[in-house]
XYZ file of C-alpha atoms in Angstrom:
496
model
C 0.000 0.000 0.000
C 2.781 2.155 0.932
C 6.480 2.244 0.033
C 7.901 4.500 2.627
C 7.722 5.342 6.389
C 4.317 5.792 7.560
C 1.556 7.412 5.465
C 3.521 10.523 4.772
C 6.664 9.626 2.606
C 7.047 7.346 -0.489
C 4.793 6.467 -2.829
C 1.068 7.076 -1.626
C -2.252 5.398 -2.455
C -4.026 6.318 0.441
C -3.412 10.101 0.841
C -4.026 12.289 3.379
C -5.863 15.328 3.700
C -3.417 18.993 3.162
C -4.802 20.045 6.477
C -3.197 16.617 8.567
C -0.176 17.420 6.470
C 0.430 20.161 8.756
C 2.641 20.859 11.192
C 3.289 24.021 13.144
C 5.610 27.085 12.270
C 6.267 25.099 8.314
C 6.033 27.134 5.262
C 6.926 27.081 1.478
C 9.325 29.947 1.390
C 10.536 32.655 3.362
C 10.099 36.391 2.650
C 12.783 38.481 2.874
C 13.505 40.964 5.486
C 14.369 43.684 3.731
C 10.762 43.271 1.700
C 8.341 45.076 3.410
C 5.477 42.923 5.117
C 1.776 42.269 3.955
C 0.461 44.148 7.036
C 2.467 47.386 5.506
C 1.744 47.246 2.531
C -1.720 46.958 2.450
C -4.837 48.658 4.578
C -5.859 46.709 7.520
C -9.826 46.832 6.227
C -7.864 45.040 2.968
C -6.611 42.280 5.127
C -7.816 39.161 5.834
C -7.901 38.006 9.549
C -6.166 34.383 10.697
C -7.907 31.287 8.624
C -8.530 28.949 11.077
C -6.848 25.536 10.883
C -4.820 27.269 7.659
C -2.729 24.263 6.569
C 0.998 24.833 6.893
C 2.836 23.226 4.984
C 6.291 22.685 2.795
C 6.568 23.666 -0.718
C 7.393 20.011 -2.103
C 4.665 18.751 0.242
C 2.189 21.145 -1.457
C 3.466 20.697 -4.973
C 3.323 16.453 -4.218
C 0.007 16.307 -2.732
C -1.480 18.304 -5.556
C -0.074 16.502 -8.414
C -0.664 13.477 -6.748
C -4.591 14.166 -6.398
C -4.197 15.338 -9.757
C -3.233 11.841 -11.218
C -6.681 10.595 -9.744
C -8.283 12.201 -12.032
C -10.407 10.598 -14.541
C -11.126 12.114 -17.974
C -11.027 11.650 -21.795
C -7.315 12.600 -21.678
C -6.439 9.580 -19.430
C -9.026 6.977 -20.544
C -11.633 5.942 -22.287
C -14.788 8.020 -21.412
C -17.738 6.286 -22.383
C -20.106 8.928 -20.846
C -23.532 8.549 -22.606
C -25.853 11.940 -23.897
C -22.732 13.840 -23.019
C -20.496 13.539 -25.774
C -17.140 13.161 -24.046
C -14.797 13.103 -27.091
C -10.724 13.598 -27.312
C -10.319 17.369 -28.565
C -7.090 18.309 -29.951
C -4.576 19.849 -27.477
C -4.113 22.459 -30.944
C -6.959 24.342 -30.268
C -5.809 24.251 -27.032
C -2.704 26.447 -28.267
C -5.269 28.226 -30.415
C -7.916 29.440 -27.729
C -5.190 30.885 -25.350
C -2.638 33.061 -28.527
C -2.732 36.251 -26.604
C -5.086 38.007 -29.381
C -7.733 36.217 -27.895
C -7.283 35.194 -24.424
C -5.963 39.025 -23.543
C -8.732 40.818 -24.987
C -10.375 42.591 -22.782
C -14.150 42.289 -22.584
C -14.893 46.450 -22.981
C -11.761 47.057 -25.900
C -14.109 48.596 -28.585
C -15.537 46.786 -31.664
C -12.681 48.855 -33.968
C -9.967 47.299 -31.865
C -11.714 43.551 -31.917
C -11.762 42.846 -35.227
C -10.032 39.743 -35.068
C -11.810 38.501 -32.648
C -15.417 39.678 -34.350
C -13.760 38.142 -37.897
C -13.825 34.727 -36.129
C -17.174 34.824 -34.363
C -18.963 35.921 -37.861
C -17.374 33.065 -39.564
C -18.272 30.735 -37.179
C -21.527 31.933 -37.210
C -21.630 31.223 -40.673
C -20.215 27.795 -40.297
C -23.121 27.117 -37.723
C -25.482 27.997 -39.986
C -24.372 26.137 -42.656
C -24.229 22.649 -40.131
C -27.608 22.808 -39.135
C -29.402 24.197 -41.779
C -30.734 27.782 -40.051
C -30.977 31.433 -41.227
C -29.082 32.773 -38.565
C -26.843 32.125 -35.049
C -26.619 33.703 -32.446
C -23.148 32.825 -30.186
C -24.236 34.713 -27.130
C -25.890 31.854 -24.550
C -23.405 30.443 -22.239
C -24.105 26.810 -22.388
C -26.715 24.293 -23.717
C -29.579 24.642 -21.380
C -29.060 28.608 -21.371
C -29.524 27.886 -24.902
C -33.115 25.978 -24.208
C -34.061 29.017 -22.143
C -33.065 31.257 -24.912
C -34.847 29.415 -27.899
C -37.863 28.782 -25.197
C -38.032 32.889 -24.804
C -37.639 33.530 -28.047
C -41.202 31.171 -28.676
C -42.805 32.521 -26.428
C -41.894 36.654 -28.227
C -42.832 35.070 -31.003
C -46.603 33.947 -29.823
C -46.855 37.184 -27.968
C -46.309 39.252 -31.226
C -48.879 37.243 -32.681
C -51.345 37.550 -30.159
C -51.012 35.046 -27.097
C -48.226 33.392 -25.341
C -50.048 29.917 -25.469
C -49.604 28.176 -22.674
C -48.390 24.526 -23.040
C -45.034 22.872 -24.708
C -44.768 19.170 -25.722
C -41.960 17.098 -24.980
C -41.349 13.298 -25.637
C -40.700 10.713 -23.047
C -36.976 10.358 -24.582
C -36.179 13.705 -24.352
C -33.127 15.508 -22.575
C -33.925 16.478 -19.005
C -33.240 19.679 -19.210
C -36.172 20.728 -21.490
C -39.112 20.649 -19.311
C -36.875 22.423 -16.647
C -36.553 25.282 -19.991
C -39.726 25.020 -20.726
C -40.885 25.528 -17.716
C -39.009 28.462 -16.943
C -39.880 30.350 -19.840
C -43.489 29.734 -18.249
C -44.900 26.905 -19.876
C -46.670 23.680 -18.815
C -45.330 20.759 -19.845
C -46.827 18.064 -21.982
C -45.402 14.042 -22.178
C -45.526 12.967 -24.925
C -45.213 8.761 -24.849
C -42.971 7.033 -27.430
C -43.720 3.722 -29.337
C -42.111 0.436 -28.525
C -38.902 1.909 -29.701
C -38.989 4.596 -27.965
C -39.840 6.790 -31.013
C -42.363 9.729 -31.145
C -44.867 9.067 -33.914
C -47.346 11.668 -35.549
C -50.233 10.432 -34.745
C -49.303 11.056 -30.706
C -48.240 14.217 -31.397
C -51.695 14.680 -32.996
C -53.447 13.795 -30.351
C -52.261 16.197 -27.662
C -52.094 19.527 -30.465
C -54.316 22.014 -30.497
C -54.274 25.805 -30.392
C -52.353 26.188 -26.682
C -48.967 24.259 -27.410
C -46.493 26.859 -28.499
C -43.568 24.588 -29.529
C -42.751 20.847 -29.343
C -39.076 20.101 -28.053
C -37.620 16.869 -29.536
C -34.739 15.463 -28.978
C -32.863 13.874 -32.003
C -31.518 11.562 -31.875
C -33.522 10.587 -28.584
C -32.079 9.278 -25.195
C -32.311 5.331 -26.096
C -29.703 6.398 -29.277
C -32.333 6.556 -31.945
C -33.299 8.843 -34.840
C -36.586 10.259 -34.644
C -38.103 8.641 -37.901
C -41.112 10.795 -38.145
C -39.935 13.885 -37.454
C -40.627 15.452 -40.226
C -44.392 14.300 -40.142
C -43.852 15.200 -36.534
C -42.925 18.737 -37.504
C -46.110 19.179 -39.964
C -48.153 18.722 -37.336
C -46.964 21.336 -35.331
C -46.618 23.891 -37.889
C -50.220 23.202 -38.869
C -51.812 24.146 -35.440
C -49.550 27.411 -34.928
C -46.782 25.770 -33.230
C -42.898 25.694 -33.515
C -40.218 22.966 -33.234
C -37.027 23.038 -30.976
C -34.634 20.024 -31.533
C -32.396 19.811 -28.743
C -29.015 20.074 -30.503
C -27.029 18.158 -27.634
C -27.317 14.788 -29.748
C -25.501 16.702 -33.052
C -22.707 14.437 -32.582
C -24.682 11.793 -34.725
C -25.830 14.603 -37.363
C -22.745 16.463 -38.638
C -22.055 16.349 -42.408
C -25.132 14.067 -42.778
C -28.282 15.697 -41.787
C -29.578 19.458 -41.118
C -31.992 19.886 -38.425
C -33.586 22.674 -40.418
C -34.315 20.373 -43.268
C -36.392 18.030 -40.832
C -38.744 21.419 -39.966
C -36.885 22.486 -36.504
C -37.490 26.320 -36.211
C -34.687 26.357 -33.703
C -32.298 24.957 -31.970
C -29.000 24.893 -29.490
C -25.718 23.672 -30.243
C -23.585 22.605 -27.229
C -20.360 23.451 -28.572
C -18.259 22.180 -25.810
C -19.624 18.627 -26.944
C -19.511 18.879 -30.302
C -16.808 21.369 -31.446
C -13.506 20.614 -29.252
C -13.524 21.990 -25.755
C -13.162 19.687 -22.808
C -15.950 20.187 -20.476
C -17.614 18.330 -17.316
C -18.253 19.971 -13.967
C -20.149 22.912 -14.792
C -17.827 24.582 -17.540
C -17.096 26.013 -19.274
C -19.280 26.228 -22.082
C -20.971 27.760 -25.107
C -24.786 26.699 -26.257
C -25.338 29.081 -29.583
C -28.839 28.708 -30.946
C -29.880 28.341 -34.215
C -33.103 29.865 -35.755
C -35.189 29.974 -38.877
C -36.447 33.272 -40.642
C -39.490 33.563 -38.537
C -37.530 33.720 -35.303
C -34.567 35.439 -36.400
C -36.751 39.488 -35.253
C -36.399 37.397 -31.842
C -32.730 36.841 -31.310
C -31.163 37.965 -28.262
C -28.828 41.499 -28.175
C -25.999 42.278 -29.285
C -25.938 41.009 -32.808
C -22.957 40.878 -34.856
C -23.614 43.423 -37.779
C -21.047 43.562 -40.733
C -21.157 47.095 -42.457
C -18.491 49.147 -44.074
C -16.277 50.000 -41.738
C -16.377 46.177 -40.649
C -17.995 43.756 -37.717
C -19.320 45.711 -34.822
C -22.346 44.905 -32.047
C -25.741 46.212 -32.524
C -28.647 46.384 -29.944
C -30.947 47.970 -32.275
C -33.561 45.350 -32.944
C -36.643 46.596 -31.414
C -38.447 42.395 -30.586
C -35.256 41.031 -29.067
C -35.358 39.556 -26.206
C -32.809 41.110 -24.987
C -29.207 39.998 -23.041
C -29.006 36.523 -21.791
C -25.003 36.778 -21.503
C -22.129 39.936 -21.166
C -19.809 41.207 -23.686
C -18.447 38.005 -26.201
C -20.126 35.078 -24.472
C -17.282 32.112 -23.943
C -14.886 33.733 -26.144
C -12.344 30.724 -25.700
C -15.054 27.920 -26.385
C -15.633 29.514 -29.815
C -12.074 29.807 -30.610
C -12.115 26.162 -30.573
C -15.070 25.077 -32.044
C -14.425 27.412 -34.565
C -10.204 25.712 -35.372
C -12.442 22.074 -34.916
C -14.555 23.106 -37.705
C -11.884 24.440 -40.220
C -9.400 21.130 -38.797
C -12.023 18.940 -39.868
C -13.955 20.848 -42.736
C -17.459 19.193 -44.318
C -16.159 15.886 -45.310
C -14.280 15.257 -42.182
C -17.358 16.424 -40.326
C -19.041 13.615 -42.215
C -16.594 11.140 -41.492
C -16.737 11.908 -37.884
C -20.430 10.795 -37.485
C -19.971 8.079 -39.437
C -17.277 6.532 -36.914
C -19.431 7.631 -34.010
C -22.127 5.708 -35.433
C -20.212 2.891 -36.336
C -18.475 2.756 -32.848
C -21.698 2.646 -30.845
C -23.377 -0.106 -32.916
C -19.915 -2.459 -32.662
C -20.319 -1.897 -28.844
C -23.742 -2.443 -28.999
C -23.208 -5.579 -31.415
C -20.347 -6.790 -29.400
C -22.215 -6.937 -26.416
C -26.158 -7.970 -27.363
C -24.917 -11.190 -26.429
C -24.406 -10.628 -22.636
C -26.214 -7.600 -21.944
C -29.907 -7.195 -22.110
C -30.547 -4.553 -25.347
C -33.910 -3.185 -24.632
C -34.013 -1.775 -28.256
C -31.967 -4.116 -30.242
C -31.989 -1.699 -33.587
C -29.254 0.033 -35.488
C -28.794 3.117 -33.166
C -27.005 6.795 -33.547
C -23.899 7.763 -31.565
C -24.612 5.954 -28.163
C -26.044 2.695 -27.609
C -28.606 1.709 -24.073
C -27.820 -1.479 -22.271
C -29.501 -2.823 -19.110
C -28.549 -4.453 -16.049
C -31.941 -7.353 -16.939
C -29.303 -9.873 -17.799
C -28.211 -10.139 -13.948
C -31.518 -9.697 -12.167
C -30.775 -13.531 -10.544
C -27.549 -12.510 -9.334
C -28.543 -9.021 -8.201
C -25.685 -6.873 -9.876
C -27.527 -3.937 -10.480
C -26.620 -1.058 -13.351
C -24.479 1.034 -10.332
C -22.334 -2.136 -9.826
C -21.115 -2.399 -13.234
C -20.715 1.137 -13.621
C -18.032 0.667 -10.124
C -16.366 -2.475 -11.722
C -15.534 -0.602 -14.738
C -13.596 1.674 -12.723
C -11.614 -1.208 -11.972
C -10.905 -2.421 -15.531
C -9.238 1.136 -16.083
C -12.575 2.990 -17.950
C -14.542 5.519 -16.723
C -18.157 4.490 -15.492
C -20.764 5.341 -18.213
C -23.790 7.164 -17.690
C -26.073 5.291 -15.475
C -29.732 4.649 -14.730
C -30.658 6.680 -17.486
C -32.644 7.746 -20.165
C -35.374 7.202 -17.764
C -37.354 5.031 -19.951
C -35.348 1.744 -19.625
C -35.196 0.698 -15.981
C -31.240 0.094 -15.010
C -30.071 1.493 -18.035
C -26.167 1.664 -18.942
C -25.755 4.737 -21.666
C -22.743 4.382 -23.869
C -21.447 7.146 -26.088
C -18.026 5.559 -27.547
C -17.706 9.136 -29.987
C -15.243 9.338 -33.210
C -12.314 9.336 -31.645
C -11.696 5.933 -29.777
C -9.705 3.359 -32.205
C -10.831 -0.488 -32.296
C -7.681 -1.789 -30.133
C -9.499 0.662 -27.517
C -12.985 0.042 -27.991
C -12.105 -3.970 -27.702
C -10.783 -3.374 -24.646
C -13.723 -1.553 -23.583
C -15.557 -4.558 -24.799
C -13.183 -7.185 -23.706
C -13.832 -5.583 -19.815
C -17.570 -5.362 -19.875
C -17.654 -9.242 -21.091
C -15.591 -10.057 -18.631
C -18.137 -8.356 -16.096
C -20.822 -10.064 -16.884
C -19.237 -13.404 -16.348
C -18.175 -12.334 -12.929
C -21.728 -11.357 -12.606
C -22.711 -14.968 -13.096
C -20.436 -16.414 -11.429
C -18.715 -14.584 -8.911
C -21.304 -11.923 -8.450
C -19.684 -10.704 -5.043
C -16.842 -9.487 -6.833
C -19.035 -7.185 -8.777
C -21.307 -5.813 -5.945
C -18.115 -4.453 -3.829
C -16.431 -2.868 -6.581
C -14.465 -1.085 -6.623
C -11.430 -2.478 -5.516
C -8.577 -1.544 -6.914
C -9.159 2.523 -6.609
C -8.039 4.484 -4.656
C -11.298 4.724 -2.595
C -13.360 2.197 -2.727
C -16.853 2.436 -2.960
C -18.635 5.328 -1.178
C -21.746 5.768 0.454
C -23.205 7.548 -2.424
C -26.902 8.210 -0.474
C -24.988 9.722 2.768
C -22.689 11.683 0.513
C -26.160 13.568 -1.249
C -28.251 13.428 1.648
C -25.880 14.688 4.427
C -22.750 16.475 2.121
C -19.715 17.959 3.626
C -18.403 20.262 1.366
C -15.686 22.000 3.440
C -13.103 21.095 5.928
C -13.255 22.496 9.476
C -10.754 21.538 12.099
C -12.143 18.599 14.678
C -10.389 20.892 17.684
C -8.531 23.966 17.843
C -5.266 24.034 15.603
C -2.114 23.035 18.030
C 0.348 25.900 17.864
């Protein structure tokens, strides 16, 4: 466990918090005495008092612990990340390099439009680019990630209906949507509407038809759905709508599967978010950061939110004078960075490799799904988009439930996959394998996950205590979100 003196020295598995680390009277450096101190330099109402229990520690012993917690990191970078209806895909360490060249990570938020340009140049291109992907009349870059997206789009429907005489009052969402959009929907003051799916988890027309009339403002659809699958009727789907007053919002967090191959505007969506931290190259997870542009057809575009990127004479410059926005829903650029690097993924890749990228996406979910139909219980065992849904039915005998898997995986080297959801398939294991995984890696993947299910059969103890060979081992996951601790705070008094 521990190849030193103690659990302080040598190589450690089991580390210890910074604050037992410490030890009275050590520091990292010393300051000089001919350098004036803190408390003379600065006011007193400037100063902050004594931190109680303030770790004090060595320089190495800071720099070690850190970089050691550091290592125990999980994440696309380090291994295979499998994460389902979050597209966790490799990006390129070049746009990387690209998002932080001084030109753009330096400029300041107020330097005025004249001294931007560059920085305006890109955003109207990628604008363009957007555009062109899904099939809109115009972007808009300024919401901050993809549910700030929903809200915008969902604000934007509702301008629309007001302009036109009513609000309307109810939105329709399928049972495989993305569970953020009855949260947007709801916030942009709508009631929400389920809409059930088929045996495949599909929304057909004649549902849809069934719960229309003149109250539902928009239908939001996700496509492809939660169980992997391409909404085959969408376009039927979308007639409806239209026909009764209504507009369309496809959840663009699924446009992984789409890019190069299909246009969400051709299928009758009147808008839409992109999550471009997904789709376009920027690492993400945690909360941010993130960008989630939205893109809208003709009849929305009086709608969009302020500024808007103009293009006259003298060049690119913001404009707030469109009288129906709905005003600011972010400050200054938006994400500045995030575009950057969507907008080098874009040009790295151009249409065809676009293309080419959804096709191995595809093709990598359906040899995982394929490879493991066999073993794991498929509840819908058709050709699916850029994720495939397994289901922990197989072991129901044993009792290895979804969670346990997830845990053994971590001790096979991969991270866990999205668990328990979509919603629809009870104890359902959500794989997203993206474009960027090769076959040696996605056997291995494979290779693990069969051997899970054998020890599921057979040794099915060795699956339920998982995992083993982490650093922690498995935590008490319904303490840890009932009764959190989220800070430190000393037991006793420091010892001085």
């Amino acid at each position: 466990m521990i190849a030193g003196q103690g659990k302080q020295a040598g190589l450690l598995l089991d580390e210890p918090l910074i604050f037992e680390r410490s030890r009275p009277g050590r520091a990292a450096f010393a300051v000089d005495e001919a350098v004036e101190s803190a408390e003379d330099l600065l006011p007193a109402q400037l100063r902050r008092g004594l931190i109680e229990g303030f770790p004090e520690v060595s320089e190495p012993e800071v720099l070690r612990h850190f970089l050691r917690l550091s290592q125990w990191n999980l994440g696309a970078a380090t291994t295979f990340y499998p994460l389902g209806s979050c597209t966790m895909k490799y990006n390129p360490v070049l746009n990387e390099a690209l998002a932080r060249l001084p030109g753009f990570a330096r400029l300041h938020p107020l330097t005025p439009d004249e001294l931007a340009q560059g920085q305006l140049e890109l955003m109207w291109a990628l604008e363009q680019c957007l555009a062109e992907i899904c099939g809109m009349d115009a972007i808009s870059l300024q919401p901050a990630a993809g549910a700030q997206g929903e809200l915008t789009g969902m604000k934007m429907v509702r301008a629309y209906h007001l302009d036109r005489g009513g609000a309307r009052s109810k939105v329709l969402i399928p049972a495989s949507a993305h569970g953020t959009n009855p949260a947007s929907a709801a916030l942009a003051g709508y009631g929400v509407v389920s809409v059930p799916g088929n045996r495949l988890g599909l929304i057909e027309a004649e549902a849809v038809e069934r719960v229309m009339d003149e109250e539902v403002a928009a239908i939001m659809i996700t496509n492809p759905n939660t169980l992997g699958m391409f909404e085959r009727e969408i376009v039927q789907v979308a007639e409806v709508v239209h026909a009764r007053g209504g507009l369309v919002y496809l959840d663009g967090a699924n446009l992984n599967a789409l890019l190069g191959v299909a246009k969400p505007g051709h299928m009758g969506a009147d808008v839409l978010q992109f999550n471009l931290h997904k789709t376009f190259s920027t690492p993400h997870g945690g909360g941010g950061p993130g960008a989630g542009p939205i893109g809208v057809r003709d009849c929305l575009v009086p709608y969009l939110p302020v500024p808007r990127l103009v293009r006259d004479d003298h060049g690119i410059c913001w404009s707030e004078a469109f009288a129906k926005s709905i005003g600011r829903v972010r400050s200054f650029h938006g994400n500045a960075g995030i575009l950057v690097r969507a907008y080098a993924y874009i040009l790295a890749l151009g249409g065809d490799g676009l293309e080419l990228a959804t096709q191995m996406a595809v093709l990598a979910a359906n040899y995982i799904r394929k490879s493991l139909e066999s073993q794991y219980h498929v509840p819908v065992p058709e050709t699916c988009m850029h994720e495939c849904v397994l289901s922990d039915k197989a072991f129901e005998a044993e009792g290895v439930k979804t969670l346990d898997i997830a845990k053994r995986l971590l001790d096979y080297g991969f991270y866990a996959p999205t668990i328990y959801f979509p919603l629809v398939v009870n104890g359902a294991i959500m794989i997203e394998p993206t474009e960027t995984e090769s076959k040696e890696t996605l056997d291995e993947f494979i290779a693990a996950m069969r051997a899970i299910a054998r020890e599921a059969l057979a040794t099915p103890d060795v699956v339920r205590s998982a995992p083993t060979r982490t650093p922690v081992s498995r935590l008490d996951e319904a303490r840890a979100a009932r009764r959190p601790v989220l800070r430190w705070r000393p037991a006793s008094p420091p010892v001085r």
